[in-house]
PDB file of C-alpha atoms in Angstrom:
ATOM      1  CA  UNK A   1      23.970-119.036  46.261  1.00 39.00           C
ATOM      2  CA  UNK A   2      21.985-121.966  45.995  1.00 45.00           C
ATOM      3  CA  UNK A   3      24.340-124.755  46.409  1.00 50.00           C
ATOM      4  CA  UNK A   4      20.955-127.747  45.963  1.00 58.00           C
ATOM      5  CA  UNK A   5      21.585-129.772  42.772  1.00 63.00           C
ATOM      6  CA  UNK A   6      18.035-130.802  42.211  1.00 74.00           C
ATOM      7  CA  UNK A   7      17.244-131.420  38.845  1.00 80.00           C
ATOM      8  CA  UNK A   8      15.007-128.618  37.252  1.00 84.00           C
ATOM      9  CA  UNK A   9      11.694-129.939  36.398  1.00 85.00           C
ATOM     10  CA  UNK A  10      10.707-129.320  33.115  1.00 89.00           C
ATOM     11  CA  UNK A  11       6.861-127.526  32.106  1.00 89.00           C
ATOM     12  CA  UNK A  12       4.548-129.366  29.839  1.00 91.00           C
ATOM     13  CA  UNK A  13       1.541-127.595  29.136  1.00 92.00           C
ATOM     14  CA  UNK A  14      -1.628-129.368  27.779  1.00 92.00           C
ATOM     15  CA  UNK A  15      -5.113-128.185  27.021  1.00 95.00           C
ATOM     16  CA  UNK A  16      -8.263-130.461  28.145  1.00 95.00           C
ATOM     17  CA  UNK A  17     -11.666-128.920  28.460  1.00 96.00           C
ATOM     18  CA  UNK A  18     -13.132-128.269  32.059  1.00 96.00           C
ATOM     19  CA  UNK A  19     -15.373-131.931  32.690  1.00 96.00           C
ATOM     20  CA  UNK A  20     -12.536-133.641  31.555  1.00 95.00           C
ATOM     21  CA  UNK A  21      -9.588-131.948  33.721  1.00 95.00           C
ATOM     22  CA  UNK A  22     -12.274-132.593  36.941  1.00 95.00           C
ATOM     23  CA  UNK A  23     -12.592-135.847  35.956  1.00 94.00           C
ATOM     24  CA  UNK A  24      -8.442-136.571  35.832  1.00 94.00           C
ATOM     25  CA  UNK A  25      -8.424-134.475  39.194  1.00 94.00           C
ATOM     26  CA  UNK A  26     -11.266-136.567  41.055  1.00 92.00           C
ATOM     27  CA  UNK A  27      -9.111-140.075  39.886  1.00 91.00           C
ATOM     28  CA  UNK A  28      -5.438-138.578  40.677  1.00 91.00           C
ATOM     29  CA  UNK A  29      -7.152-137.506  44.318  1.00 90.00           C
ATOM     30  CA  UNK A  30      -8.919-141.789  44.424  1.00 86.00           C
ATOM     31  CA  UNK A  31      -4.762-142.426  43.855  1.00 86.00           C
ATOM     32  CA  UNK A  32      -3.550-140.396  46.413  1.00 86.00           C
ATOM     33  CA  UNK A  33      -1.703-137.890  43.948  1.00 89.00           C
ATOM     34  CA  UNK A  34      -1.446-134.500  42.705  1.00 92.00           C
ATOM     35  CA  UNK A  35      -2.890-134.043  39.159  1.00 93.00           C
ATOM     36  CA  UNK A  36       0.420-133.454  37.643  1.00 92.00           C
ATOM     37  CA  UNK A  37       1.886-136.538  39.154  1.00 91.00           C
ATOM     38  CA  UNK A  38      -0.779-138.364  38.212  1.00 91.00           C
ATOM     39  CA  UNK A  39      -0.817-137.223  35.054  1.00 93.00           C
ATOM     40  CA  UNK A  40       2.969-137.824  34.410  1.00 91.00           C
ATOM     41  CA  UNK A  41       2.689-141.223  35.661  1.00 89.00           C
ATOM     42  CA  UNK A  42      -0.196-142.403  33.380  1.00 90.00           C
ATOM     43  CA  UNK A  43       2.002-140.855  30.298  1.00 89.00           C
ATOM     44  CA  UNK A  44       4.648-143.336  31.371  1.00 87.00           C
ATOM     45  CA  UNK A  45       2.760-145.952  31.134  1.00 86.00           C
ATOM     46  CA  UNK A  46       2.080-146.702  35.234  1.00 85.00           C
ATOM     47  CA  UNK A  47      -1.592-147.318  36.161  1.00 82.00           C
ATOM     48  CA  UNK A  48      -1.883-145.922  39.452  1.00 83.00           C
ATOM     49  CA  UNK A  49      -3.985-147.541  41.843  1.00 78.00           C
ATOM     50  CA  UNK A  50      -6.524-146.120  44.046  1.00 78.00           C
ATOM     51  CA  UNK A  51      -5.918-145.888  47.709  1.00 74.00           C
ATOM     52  CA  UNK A  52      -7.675-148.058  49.845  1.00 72.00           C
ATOM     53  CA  UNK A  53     -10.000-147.617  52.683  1.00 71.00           C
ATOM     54  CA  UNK A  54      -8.713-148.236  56.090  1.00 76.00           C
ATOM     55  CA  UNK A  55     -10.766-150.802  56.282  1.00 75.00           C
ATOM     56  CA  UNK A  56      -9.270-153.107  53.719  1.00 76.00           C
ATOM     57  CA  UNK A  57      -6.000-152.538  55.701  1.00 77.00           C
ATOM     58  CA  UNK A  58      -7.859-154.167  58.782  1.00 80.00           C
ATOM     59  CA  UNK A  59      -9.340-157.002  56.960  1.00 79.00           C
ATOM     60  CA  UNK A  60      -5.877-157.813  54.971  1.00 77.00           C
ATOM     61  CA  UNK A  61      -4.464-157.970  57.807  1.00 82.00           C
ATOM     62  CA  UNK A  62      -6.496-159.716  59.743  1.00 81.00           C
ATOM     63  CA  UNK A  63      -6.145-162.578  56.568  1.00 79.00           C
ATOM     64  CA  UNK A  64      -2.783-162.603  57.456  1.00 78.00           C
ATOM     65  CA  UNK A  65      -3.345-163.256  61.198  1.00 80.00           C
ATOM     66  CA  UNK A  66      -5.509-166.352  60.298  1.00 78.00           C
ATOM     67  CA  UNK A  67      -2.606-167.564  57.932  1.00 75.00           C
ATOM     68  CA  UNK A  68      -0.116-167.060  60.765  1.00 77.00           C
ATOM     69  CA  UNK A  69      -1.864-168.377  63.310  1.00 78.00           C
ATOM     70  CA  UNK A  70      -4.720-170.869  62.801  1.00 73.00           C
ATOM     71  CA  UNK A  71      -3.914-174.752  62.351  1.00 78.00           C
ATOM     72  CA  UNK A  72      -4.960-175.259  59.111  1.00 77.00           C
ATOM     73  CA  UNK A  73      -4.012-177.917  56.438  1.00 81.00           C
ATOM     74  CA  UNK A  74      -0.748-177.106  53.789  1.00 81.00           C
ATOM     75  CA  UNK A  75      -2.901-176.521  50.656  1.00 83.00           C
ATOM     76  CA  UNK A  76      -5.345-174.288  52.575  1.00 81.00           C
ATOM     77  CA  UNK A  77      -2.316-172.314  53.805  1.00 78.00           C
ATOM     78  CA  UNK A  78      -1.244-172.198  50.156  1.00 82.00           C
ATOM     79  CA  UNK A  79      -3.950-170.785  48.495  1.00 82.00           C
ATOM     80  CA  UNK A  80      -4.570-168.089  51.756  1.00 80.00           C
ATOM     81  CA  UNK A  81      -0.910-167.178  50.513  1.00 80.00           C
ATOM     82  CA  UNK A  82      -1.980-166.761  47.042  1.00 83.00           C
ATOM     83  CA  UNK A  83      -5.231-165.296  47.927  1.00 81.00           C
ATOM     84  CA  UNK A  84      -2.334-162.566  50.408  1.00 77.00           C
ATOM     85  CA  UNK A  85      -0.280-162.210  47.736  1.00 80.00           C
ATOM     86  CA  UNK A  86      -2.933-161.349  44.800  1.00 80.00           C
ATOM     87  CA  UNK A  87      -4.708-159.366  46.780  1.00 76.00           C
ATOM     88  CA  UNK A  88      -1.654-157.513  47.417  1.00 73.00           C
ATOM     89  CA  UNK A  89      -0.502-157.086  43.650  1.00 74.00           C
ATOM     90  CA  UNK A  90      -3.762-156.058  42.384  1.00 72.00           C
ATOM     91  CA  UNK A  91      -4.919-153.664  44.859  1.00 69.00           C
ATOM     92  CA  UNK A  92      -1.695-152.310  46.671  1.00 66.00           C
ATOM     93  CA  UNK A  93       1.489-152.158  44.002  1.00 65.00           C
ATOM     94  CA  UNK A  94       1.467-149.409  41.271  1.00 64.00           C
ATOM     95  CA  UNK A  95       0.516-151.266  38.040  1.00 64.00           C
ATOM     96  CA  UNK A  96       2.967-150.773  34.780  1.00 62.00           C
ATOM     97  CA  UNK A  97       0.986-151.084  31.482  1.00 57.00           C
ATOM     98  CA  UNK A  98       3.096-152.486  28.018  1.00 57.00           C
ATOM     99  CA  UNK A  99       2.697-148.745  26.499  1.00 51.00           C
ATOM    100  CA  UNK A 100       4.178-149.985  23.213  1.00 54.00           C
ATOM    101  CA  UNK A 101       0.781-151.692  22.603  1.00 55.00           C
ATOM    102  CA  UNK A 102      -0.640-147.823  22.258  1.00 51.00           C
ATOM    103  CA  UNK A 103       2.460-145.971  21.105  1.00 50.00           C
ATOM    104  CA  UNK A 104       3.865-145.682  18.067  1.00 52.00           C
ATOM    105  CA  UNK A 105       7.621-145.827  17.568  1.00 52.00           C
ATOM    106  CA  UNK A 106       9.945-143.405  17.705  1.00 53.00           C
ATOM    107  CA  UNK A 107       9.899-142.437  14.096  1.00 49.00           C
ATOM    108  CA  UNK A 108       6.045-142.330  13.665  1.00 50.00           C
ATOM    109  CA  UNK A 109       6.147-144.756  11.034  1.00 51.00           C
ATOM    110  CA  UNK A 110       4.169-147.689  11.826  1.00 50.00           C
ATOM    111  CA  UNK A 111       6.196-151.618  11.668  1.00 51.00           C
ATOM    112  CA  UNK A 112       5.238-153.533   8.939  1.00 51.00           C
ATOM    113  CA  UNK A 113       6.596-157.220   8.870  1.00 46.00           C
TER     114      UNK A 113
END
């Protein structure tokens, strides 16, 4: 007896013609993900990002190291941990898009004010 409590995933099934699933596959494999997850995260309203080259890794951190370690003035060291921490938002954390500017409610009926 299975004795694992993992929730059962449920099946949705959607229809997309041919260019248009490799086109979904070739961005979900820029993210790093399987199409499905991919896919399920978009419908959510995350905006993956795409993975970075190893190289950006080098040269972020290498911005870092200059932060750290160079004698520079307060305001310089302020906007190099601006420039750090954009550079990290943008390009490294998942993204969460405002999906109720593309959604319509629950009830299908559109808000009039």
């Amino acid at each position: 007896m299975n004795r694992n409590q993992k929730e059962k995933l449920a099946r949705i099934e959607i229809r997309v013609r041919s260019k248009d699933k490799e086109k979904i596959k070739q961005i979900a494999d820029k993210c790093g993900l399987r199409l499905s997850e991919y896919v399920v995260q978009r419908a959510l309203g995350y905006a993956p990002k795409a993975v970075q080259p190893d190289i950006f890794f080098h040269f972020y951190t290498k911005l870092c190291e200059v932060c750290n370690t160079a004698e520079i003035t307060l305001e310089t060291e302020s906007k190099l941990l601006a420039l750090i921490d954009e550079i990290h938002s943008e390009l490294l954390l998942p993204g969460r898009e405002d999906i109720r500017n593309w959604q319509p409610p629950d009830s299908g009926q559109s808000k009039t004010g």
